[in-house]
PDB file of C-alpha atoms in Angstrom:
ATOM      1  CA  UNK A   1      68.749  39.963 150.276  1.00  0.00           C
ATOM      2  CA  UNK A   2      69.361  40.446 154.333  1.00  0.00           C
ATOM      3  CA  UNK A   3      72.937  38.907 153.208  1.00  0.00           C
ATOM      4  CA  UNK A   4      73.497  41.397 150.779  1.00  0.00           C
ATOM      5  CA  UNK A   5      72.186  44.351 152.965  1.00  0.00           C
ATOM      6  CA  UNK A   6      74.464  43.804 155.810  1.00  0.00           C
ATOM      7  CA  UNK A   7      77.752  42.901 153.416  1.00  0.00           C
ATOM      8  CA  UNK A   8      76.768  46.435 152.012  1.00  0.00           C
ATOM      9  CA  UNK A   9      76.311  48.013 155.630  1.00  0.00           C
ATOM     10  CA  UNK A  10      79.765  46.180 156.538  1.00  0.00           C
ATOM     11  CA  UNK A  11      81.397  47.716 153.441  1.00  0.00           C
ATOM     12  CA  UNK A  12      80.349  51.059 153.980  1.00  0.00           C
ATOM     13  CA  UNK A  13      80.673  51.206 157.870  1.00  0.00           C
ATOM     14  CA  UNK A  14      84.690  52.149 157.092  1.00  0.00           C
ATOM     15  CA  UNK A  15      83.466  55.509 155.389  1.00  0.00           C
ATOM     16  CA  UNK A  16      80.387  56.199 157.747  1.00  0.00           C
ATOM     17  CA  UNK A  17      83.301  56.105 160.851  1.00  0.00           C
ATOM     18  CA  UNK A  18      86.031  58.339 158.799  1.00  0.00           C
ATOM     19  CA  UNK A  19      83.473  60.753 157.838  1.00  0.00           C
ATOM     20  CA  UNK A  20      82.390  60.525 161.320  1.00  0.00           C
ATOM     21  CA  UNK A  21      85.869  60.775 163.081  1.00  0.00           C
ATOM     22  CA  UNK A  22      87.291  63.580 160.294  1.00  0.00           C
ATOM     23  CA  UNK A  23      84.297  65.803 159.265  1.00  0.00           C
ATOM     24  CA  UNK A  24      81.586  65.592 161.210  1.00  0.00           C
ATOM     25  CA  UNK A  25      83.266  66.189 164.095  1.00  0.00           C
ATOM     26  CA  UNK A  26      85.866  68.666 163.415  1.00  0.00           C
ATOM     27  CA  UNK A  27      82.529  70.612 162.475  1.00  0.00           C
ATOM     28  CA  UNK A  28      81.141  70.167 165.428  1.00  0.00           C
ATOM     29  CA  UNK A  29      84.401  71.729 167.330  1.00  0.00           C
ATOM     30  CA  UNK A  30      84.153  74.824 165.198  1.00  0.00           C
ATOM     31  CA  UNK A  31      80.468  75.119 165.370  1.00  0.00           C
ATOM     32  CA  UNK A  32      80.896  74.544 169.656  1.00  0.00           C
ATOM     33  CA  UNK A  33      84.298  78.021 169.502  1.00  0.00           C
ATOM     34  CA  UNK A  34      81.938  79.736 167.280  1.00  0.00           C
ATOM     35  CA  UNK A  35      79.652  80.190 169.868  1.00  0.00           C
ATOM     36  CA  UNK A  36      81.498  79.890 173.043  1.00  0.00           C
ATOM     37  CA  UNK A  37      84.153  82.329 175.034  1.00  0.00           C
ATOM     38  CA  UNK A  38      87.363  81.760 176.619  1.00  0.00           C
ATOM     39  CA  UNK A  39      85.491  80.067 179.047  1.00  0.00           C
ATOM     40  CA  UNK A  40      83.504  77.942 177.363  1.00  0.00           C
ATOM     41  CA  UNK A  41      80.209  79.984 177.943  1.00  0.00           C
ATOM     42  CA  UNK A  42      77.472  80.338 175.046  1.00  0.00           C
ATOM     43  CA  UNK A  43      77.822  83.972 173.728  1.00  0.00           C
ATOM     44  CA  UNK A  44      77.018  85.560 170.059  1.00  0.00           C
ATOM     45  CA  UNK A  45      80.115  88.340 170.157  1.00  0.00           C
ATOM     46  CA  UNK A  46      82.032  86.090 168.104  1.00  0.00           C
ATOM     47  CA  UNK A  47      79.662  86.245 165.169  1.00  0.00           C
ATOM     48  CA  UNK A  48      79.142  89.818 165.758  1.00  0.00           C
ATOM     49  CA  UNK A  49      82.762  90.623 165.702  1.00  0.00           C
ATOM     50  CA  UNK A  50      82.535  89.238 161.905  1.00  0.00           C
ATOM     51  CA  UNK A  51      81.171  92.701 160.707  1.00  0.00           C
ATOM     52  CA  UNK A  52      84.597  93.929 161.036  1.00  0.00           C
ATOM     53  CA  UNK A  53      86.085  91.838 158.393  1.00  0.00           C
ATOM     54  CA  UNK A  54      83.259  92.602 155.741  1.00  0.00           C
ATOM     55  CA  UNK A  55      86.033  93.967 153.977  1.00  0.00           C
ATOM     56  CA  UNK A  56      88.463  91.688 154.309  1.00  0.00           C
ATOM     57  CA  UNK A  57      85.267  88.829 152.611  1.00  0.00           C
ATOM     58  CA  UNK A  58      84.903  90.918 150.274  1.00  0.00           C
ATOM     59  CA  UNK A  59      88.575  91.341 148.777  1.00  0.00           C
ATOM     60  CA  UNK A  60      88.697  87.510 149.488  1.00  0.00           C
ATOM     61  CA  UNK A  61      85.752  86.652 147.338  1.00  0.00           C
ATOM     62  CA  UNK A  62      86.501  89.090 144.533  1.00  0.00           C
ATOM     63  CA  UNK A  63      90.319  87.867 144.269  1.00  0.00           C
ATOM     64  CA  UNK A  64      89.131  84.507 144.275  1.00  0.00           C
ATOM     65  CA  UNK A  65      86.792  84.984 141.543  1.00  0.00           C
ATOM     66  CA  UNK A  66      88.952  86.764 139.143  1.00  0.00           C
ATOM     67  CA  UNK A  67      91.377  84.125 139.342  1.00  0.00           C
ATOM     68  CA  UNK A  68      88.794  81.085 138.894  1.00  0.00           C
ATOM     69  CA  UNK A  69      87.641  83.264 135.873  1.00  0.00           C
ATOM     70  CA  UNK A  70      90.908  83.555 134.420  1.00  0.00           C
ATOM     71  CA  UNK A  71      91.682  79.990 134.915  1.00  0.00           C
ATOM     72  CA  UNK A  72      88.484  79.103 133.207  1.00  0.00           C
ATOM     73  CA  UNK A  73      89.597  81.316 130.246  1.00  0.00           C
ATOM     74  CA  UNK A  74      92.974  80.168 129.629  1.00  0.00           C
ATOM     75  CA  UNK A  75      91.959  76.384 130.738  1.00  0.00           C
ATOM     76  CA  UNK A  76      88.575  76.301 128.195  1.00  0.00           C
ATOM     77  CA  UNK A  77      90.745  76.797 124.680  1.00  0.00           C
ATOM     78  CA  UNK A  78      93.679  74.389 126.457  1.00  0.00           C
ATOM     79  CA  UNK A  79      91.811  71.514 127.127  1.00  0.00           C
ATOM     80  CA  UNK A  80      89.661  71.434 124.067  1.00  0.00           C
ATOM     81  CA  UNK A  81      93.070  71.546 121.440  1.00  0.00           C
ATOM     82  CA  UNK A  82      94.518  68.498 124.265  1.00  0.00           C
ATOM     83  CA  UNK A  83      91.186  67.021 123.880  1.00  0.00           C
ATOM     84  CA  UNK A  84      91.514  67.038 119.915  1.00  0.00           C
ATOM     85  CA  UNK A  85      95.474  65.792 120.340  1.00  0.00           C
ATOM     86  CA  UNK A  86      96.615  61.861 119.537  1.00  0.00           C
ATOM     87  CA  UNK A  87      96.912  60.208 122.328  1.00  0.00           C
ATOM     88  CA  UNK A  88     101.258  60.522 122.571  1.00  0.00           C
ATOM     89  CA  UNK A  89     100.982  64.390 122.633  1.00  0.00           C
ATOM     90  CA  UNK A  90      97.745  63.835 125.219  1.00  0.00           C
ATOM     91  CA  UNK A  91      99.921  62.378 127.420  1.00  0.00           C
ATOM     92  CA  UNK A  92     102.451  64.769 126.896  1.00  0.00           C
ATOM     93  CA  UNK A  93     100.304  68.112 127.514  1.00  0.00           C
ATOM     94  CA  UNK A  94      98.715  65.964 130.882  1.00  0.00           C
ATOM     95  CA  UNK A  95     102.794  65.827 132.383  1.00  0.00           C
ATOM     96  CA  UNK A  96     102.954  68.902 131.841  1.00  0.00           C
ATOM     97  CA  UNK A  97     100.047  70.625 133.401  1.00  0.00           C
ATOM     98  CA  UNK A  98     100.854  67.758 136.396  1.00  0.00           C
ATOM     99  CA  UNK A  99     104.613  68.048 136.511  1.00  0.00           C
ATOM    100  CA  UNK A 100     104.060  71.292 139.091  1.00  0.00           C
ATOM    101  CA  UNK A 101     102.285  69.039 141.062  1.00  0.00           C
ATOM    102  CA  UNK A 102     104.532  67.082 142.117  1.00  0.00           C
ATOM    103  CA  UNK A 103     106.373  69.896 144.135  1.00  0.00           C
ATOM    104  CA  UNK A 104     104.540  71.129 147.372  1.00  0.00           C
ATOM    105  CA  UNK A 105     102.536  74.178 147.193  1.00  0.00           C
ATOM    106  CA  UNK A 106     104.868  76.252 149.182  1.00  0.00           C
ATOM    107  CA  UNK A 107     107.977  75.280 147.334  1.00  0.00           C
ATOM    108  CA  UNK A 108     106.260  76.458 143.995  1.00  0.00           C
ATOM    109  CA  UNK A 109     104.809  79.950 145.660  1.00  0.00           C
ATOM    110  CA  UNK A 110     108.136  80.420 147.181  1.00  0.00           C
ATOM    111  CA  UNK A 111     110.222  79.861 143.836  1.00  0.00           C
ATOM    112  CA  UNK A 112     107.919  82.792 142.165  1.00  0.00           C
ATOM    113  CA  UNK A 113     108.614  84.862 145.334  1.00  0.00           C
ATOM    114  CA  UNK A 114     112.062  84.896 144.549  1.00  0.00           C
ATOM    115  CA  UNK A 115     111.236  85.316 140.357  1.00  0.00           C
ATOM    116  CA  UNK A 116     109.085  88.287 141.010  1.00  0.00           C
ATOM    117  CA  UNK A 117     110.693  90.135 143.845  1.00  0.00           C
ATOM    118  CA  UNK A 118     112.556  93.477 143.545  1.00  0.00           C
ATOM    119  CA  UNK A 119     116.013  91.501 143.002  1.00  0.00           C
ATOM    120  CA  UNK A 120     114.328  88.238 141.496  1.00  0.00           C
ATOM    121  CA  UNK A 121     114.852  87.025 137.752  1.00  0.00           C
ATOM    122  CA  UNK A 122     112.203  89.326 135.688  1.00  0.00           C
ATOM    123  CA  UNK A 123     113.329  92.159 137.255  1.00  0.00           C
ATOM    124  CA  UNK A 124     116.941  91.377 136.685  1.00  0.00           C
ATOM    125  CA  UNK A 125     116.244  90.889 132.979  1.00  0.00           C
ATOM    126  CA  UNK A 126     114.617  94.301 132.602  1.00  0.00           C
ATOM    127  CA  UNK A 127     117.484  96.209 134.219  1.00  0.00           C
ATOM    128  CA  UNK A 128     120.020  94.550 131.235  1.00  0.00           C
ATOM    129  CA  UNK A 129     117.538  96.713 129.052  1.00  0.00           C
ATOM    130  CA  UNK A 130     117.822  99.832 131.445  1.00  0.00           C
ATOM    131  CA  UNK A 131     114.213  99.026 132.673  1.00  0.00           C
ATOM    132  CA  UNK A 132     113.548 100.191 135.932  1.00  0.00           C
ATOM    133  CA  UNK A 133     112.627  97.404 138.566  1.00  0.00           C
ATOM    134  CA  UNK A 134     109.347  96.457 138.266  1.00  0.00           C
ATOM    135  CA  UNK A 135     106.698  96.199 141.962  1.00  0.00           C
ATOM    136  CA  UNK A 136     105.383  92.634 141.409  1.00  0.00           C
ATOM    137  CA  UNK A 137     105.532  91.605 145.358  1.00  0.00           C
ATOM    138  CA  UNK A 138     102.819  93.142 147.519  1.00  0.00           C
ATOM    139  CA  UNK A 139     100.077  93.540 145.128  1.00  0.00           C
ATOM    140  CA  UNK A 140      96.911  91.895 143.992  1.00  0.00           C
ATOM    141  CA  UNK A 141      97.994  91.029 140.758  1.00  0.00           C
ATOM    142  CA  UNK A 142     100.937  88.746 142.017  1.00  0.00           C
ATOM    143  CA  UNK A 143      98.271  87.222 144.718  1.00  0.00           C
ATOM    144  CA  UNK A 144      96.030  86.536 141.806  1.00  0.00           C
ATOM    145  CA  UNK A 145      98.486  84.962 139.601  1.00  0.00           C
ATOM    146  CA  UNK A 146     100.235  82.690 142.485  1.00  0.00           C
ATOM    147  CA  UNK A 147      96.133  81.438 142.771  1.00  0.00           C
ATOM    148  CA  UNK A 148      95.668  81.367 138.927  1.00  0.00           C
ATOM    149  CA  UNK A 149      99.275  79.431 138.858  1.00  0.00           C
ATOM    150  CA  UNK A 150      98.766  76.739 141.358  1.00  0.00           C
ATOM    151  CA  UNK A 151      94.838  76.260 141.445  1.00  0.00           C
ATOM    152  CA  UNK A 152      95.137  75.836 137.001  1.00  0.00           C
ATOM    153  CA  UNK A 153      95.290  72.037 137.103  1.00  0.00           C
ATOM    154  CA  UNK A 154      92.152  71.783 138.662  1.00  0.00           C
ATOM    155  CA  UNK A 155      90.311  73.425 135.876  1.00  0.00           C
ATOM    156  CA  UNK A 156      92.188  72.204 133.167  1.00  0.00           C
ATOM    157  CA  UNK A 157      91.888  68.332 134.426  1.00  0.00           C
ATOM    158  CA  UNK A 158      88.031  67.939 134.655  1.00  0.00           C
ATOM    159  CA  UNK A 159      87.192  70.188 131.818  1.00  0.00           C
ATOM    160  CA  UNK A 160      89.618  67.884 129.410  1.00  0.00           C
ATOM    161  CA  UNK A 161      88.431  64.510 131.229  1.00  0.00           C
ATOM    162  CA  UNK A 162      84.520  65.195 130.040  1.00  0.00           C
ATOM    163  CA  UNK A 163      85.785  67.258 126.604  1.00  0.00           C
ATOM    164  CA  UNK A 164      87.909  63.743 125.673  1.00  0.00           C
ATOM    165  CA  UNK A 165      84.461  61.691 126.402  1.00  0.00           C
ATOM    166  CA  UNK A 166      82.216  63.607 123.439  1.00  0.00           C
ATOM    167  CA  UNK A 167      81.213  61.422 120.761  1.00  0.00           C
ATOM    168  CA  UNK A 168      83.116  62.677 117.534  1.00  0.00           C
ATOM    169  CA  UNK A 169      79.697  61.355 115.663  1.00  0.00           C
ATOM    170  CA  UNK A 170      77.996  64.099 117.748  1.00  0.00           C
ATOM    171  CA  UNK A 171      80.176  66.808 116.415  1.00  0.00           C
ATOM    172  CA  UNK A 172      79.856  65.118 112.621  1.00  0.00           C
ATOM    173  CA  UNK A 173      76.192  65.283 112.962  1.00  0.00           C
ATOM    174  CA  UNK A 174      75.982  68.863 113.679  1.00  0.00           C
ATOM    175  CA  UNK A 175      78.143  69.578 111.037  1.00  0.00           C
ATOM    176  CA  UNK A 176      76.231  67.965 108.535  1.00  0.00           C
ATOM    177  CA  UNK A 177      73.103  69.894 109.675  1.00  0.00           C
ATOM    178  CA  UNK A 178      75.470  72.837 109.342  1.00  0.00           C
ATOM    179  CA  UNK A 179      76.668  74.246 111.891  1.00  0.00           C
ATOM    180  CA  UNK A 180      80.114  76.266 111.713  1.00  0.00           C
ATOM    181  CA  UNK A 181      82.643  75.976 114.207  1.00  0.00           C
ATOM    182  CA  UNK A 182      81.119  79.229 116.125  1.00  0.00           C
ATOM    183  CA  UNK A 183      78.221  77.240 116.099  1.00  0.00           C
ATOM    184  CA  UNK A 184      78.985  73.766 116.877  1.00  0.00           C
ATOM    185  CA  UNK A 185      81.276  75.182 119.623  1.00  0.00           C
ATOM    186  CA  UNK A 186      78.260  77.159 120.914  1.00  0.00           C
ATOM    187  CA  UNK A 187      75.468  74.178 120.817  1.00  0.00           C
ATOM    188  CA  UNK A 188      77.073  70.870 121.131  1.00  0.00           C
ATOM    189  CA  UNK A 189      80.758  71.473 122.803  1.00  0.00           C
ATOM    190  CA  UNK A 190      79.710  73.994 125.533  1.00  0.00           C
ATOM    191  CA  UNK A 191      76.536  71.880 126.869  1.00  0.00           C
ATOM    192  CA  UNK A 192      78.281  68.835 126.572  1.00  0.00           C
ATOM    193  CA  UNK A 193      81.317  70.163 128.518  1.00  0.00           C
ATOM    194  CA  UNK A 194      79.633  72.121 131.166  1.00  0.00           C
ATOM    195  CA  UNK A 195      80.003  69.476 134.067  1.00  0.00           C
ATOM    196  CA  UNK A 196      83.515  69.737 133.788  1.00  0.00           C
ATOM    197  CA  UNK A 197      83.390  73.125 133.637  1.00  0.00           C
ATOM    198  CA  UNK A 198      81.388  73.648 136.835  1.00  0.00           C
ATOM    199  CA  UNK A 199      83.321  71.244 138.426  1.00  0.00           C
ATOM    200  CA  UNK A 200      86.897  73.263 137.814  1.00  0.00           C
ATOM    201  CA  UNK A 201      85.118  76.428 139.167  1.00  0.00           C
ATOM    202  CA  UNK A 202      84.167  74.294 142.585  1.00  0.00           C
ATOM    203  CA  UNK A 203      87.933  73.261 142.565  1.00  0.00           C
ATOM    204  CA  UNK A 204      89.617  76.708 141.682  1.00  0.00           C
ATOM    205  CA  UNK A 205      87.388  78.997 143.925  1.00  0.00           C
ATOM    206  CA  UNK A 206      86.893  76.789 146.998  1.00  0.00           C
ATOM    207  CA  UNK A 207      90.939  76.385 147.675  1.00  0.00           C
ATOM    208  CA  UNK A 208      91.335  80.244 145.996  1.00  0.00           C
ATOM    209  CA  UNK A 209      89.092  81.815 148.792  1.00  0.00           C
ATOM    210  CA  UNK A 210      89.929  79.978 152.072  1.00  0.00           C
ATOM    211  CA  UNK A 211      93.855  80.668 151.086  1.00  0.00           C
ATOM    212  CA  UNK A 212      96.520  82.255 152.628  1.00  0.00           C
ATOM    213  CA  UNK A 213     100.348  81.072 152.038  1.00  0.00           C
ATOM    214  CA  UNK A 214      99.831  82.718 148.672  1.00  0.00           C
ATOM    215  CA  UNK A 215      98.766  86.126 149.955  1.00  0.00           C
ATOM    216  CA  UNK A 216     101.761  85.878 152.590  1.00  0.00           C
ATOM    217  CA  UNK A 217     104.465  85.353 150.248  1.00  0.00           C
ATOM    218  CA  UNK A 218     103.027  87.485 147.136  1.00  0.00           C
ATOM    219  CA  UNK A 219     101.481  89.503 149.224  1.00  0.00           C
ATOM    220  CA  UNK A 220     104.359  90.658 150.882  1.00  0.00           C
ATOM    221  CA  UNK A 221     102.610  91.135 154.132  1.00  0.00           C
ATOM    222  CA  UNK A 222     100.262  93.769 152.837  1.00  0.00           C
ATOM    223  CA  UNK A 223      97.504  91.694 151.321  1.00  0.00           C
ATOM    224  CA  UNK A 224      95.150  90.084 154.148  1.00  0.00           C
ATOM    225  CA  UNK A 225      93.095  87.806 152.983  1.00  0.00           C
ATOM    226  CA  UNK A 226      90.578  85.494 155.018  1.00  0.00           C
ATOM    227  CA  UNK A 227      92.378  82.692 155.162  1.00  0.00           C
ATOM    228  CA  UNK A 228      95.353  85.230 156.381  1.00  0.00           C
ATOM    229  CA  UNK A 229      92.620  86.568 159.517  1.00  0.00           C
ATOM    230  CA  UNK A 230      92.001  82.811 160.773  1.00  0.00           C
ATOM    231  CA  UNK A 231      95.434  81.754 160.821  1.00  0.00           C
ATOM    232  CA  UNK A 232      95.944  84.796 163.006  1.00  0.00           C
ATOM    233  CA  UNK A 233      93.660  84.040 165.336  1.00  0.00           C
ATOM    234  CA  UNK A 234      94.511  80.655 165.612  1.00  0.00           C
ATOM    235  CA  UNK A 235      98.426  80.986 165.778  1.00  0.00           C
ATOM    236  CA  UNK A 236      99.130  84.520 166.864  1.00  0.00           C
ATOM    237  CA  UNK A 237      96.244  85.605 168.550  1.00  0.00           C
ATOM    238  CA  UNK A 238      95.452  82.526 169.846  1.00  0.00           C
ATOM    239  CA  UNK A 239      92.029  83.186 169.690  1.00  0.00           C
ATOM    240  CA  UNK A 240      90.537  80.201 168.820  1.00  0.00           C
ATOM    241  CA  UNK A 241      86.870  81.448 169.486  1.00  0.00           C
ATOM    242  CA  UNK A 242      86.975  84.324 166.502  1.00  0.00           C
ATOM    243  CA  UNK A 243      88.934  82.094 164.301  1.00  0.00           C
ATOM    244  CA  UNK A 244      86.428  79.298 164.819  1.00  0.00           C
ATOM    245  CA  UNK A 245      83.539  81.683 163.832  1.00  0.00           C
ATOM    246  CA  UNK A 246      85.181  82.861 160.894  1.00  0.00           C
ATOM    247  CA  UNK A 247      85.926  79.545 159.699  1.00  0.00           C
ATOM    248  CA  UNK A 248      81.774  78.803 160.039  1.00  0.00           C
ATOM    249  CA  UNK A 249      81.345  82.215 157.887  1.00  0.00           C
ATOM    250  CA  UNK A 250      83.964  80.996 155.649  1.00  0.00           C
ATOM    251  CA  UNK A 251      82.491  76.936 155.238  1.00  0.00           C
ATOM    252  CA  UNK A 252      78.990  78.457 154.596  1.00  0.00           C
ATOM    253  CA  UNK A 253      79.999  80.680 151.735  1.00  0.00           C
ATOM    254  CA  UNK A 254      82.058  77.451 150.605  1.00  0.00           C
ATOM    255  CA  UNK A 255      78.402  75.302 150.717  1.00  0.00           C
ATOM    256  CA  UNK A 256      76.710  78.032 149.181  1.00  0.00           C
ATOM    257  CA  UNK A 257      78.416  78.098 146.193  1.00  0.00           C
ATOM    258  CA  UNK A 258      78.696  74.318 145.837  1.00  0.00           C
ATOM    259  CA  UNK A 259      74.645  74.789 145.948  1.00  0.00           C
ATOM    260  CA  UNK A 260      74.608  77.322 143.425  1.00  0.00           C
ATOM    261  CA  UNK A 261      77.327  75.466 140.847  1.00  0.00           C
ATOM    262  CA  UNK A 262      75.353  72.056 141.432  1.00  0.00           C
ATOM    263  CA  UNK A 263      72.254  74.079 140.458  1.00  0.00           C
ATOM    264  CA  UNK A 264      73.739  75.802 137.749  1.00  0.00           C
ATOM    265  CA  UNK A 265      74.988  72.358 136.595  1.00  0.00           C
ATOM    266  CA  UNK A 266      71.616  70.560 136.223  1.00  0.00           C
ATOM    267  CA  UNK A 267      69.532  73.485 134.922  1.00  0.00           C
ATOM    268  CA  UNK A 268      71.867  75.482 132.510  1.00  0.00           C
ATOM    269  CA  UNK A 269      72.574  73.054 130.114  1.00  0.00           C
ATOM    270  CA  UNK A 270      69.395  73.219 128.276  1.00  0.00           C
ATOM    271  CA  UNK A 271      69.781  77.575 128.490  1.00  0.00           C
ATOM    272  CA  UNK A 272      72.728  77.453 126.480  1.00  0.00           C
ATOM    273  CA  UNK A 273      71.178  75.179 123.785  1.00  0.00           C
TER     274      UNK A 273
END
């Protein structure tokens, strides 16, 4: 047993030092600028500079829960009619939901910057029709969709991976205690697949709210999001002080949610039923 208990220390001692060396310090850095000056001195202006950017959370939070919502809603129906596929055309819908993937995340917000701007492709189409150009660059509804576009996988993935583990004889059984499809979609597939739903939300709000390339480039410059204030700070401003305190603000709302999801996970499976 003592043989087995230090192999098992010795195995894990890898992951206690990266966690170490990779979270638990970086933490510590931004906890120490949080609350520090220029100097290095303990002071509490930082955090009570944050009241200024209420607004700025705000726009952050809401923009990043529209587009987890409508990723939810067009990832729900998608995964459940890949989940019901053969396994050839399963394949086939998984390349394509990964294939934009395999392109950096600035390459793909940059290529719709070009499709949606004043002179891009859409707009070029319209004007063969005598459509006036369309404003697509510079407003929330591009920032939205560049989050909706590149955060989808995330949703999609987990919400197919526990969908394609339901036993079939599960389904068959409510049926013959007859349930419709309304039904049966309402007690058995919605339960059963409300892990991977609560884990997509995790993946498409966390990334959604702390971003900023996206706002930049669909954003045109007049979007500011969060993630747009700390990179400010930390590159322009060089104020690493504010931008440390507003990345605190910004983990905190990040671990709060995880809290609520994980709580919303164990308890409201038995609510929907």
């Amino acid at each position: 047993m003592k043989k087995r208990s230090l192999s098992k220390k010795l195995l894990g001692a890898p992951y206690i030092l990266w966690a170490a060396i990779f979270i638990i310090v970086p933490l510590l850095i931004v906890v120490y600028y949080s609350f520090t000056d220029a100097d290095g001195n303990f002071t509490w202006s930082n955090i009570t500079q944050l009241v200024d950017y209420k607004e700025t959370f705000g726009i952050s939070i809401l923009y990043s829960l529209i587009a987890t919502l409508v990723s939810l809603v067009i990832s729900y129906p998608f995964a459940y009619v890949m989940s019901k596929k053969n396994e050839y055309v399963q394949k086939i819908m998984m390349m394509l939901v990964m294939l934009p993937m395999w392109m950096n995340l600035l390459i793909r917000t940059y290529s719709w910057m070009n499709i949606l701007e004043r002179n891009g492709i859409i707009n070029n189409f319209l004007g063969m029709f005598g459509i006036e150009p369309l404003k697509m660059i510079g407003t929330p509804g591009a920032v939205i969709f560049g989050m909706v576009y590149n955060y989808i996988p995330y949703m999609i993935l987990p919400i197919y991976t526990v969908m394609a583990k339901i036993d079939r004889s599960v389904l068959e059984a409510a049926e013959d205690l007859g349930s419709n499809a309304f039904s049966k979609l309402r007690r058995v597939i919605l339960p059963l697949s409300l892990p991977g739903v609560v884990s997509g939300i995790t993946m498409v709000f966390v990334p959604s709210v702390s971003t900023f390339y996206i706002s930049q480039k669909l954003g045109g410059g007049k979007i500011m999001l969060i993630g747009d204030v700390i990179e400010r700070q930390m590159q322009t401003a060089y104020n690493y002080n504010l931008g440390a305190a507003l990345s605190l603000v910004l983990m905190v709302m990040i671990l709060i949610s995880l809290a609520v999801m994980n709580r919303f996970s164990d308890n409201d499976g038995s609510l929907i039923v």
